Amino acid sequence: MEILSHAFETEVFKNLTEFVRKEYVEGTVYPAQKNIFEAFSLTSFDDVKVVILGQDPYHRVAQANGLSFAVPQHTKIPPSLQNIFKEIESDLGQSLVHRDGDLSRWARQGVLLLNSTLTVRAGTPGSHQGKGWEEFTDAVIQLISNKKESVVFILWGNYARTKGARIDRSKHLVLESPHPSPFSAYNGFFGSKPFSKTNEYLHAHGKKEIHWS
């Protein structure tokens, strides 16, 4: 997080901080405040090998934990994550060892599970969009693109793809496909093989592969 100190000092982020603080005081907001920056806590800048970009945190009780697409252990797996797991099994040709939604096991291997917006009002998807989070996460992506080499960026869905403009594709791999949501998964997400493609790229660039299963 220290490497992002300049982003915290901007006027946009100061206004965002005031907005988010007020939201937590006046209503229910997810994830819990202690987990807002959980993605950065579990995956340091130096360790980032893969970025999987989501949109909002889950907006229902006991789901959001600060990692895109993930939910806490013993929580029902949301449909999008169910489809991600299906694609892992199909792509890699092996059954999942872990079937819970706690993806911290990926984060600790260097997978930054980043939402574009890091907070959301309970029951109101998109409620914290346009308040400054997008500028902050743009800065994160730009920093990774500029300062690191041979990172895999996985962009699922049109919203995630808009972030792709900040990535230097001459030195990073960008994998794009439809979102794993049940509404779009059969339009190109299934069969896109992002997990094997990621590991092939990491291996080719002398990096340890991710144990997805």
Coordinates of C-alpha atoms in Angstrom, one line a residue, residues 103-212:
L103 CA -10.0 -17.2 -2.8
S104 CA -7.3 -16.0 -0.4
R105 CA -5.5 -19.1 -1.5
W106 CA -5.1 -17.4 -4.9
A107 CA -4.3 -14.0 -3.4
R108 CA -1.4 -15.5 -1.5
Q109 CA 0.1 -16.8 -4.7
G110 CA 0.2 -13.4 -6.3
V111 CA -3.3 -13.0 -7.8
L112 CA -4.6 -9.5 -7.0
L113 CA -8.4 -9.9 -6.8
L114 CA -9.4 -6.3 -7.4
N115 CA -12.8 -4.8 -7.7
S116 CA -13.1 -1.5 -9.6
T117 CA -15.2 -0.1 -6.7
L118 CA -14.2 -1.3 -3.3
T119 CA -17.4 -0.6 -1.3
V120 CA -21.1 -0.8 -1.9
R121 CA -24.3 0.0 0.0
A122 CA -26.2 -3.1 1.2
G123 CA -28.7 -4.3 -1.4
T124 CA -27.8 -1.5 -3.9
P125 CA -25.4 -2.6 -6.6
G126 CA -23.5 0.2 -8.2
S127 CA -24.3 2.6 -5.3
H128 CA -20.6 3.6 -4.8
Q129 CA -19.7 4.0 -8.4
G130 CA -18.7 7.4 -9.6
K131 CA -17.5 8.5 -6.2
G132 CA -13.8 8.2 -6.8
W133 CA -13.0 4.5 -6.4
E134 CA -12.6 4.1 -10.2
E135 CA -9.8 6.7 -10.2
F136 CA -8.1 4.9 -7.4
T137 CA -8.3 1.5 -9.1
D138 CA -7.2 3.1 -12.4
A139 CA -4.1 4.3 -10.6
V140 CA -3.5 0.8 -9.2
I141 CA -3.7 -0.7 -12.7
Q142 CA -1.5 2.0 -14.2
L143 CA 1.1 1.5 -11.6
I144 CA 1.2 -2.3 -12.1
S145 CA 1.4 -1.8 -15.8
N146 CA 4.2 0.8 -15.6
K147 CA 6.3 -0.7 -12.8
K148 CA 6.1 -4.4 -13.4
E149 CA 6.8 -6.9 -16.2
S150 CA 4.9 -9.8 -17.6
V151 CA 1.7 -9.6 -15.5
V152 CA -1.5 -11.3 -16.6
F153 CA -4.6 -9.1 -16.5
I154 CA -7.9 -11.0 -16.7
L155 CA -10.8 -8.8 -17.7
W156 CA -14.2 -10.4 -17.7
G157 CA -17.1 -8.4 -19.1
N158 CA -17.4 -5.0 -20.7
Y159 CA -16.9 -3.0 -17.5
A160 CA -13.6 -4.7 -16.7
R161 CA -12.5 -4.2 -20.3
T162 CA -12.7 -0.4 -20.0
K163 CA -9.8 -0.7 -17.5
G164 CA -7.7 -2.3 -20.3
A165 CA -6.8 1.0 -21.8
R166 CA -4.4 1.6 -19.0
I167 CA -2.4 -1.6 -19.6
D168 CA 0.7 -1.8 -21.7
R169 CA 0.0 -4.8 -23.8
S170 CA 3.5 -4.9 -25.2
K171 CA 4.9 -6.2 -21.9
H172 CA 1.8 -7.8 -20.2
L173 CA -0.8 -10.4 -21.2
V174 CA -4.4 -9.2 -21.3
L175 CA -7.1 -11.9 -21.4
E176 CA -10.6 -10.7 -22.2
S177 CA -13.9 -12.6 -22.3
P178 CA -17.5 -12.2 -21.4
H179 CA -18.4 -12.1 -17.7
P180 CA -18.8 -15.4 -15.8
S181 CA -22.3 -14.3 -14.8
P182 CA -25.1 -16.8 -15.8
F183 CA -26.4 -14.1 -18.2
S184 CA -23.2 -14.1 -20.3
A185 CA -21.1 -17.2 -19.4
Y186 CA -22.3 -19.2 -22.4
N187 CA -21.5 -16.3 -24.8
G188 CA -17.7 -16.9 -24.6
F189 CA -16.6 -17.2 -21.0
F190 CA -16.9 -21.0 -21.0
G191 CA -14.1 -22.3 -23.1
S192 CA -12.0 -19.2 -22.9
K193 CA -9.4 -21.1 -20.9
P194 CA -8.0 -18.2 -18.9
F195 CA -6.4 -20.3 -16.2
S196 CA -4.3 -22.5 -18.5
K197 CA -3.3 -19.5 -20.6
T198 CA -2.2 -17.6 -17.5
N199 CA -0.1 -20.5 -16.3
E200 CA 1.5 -21.0 -19.8
Y201 CA 2.4 -17.3 -19.9
L202 CA 3.8 -17.3 -16.3
H203 CA 5.9 -20.4 -17.1
A204 CA 7.2 -18.9 -20.3
H205 CA 8.4 -15.9 -18.4
G206 CA 10.1 -17.8 -15.6
K207 CA 7.4 -17.3 -13.0
K208 CA 5.7 -19.9 -10.7
E209 CA 2.4 -21.0 -12.0
I210 CA -0.9 -20.5 -10.0
H211 CA -2.5 -23.5 -8.3
W212 CA -6.1 -22.6 -9.3

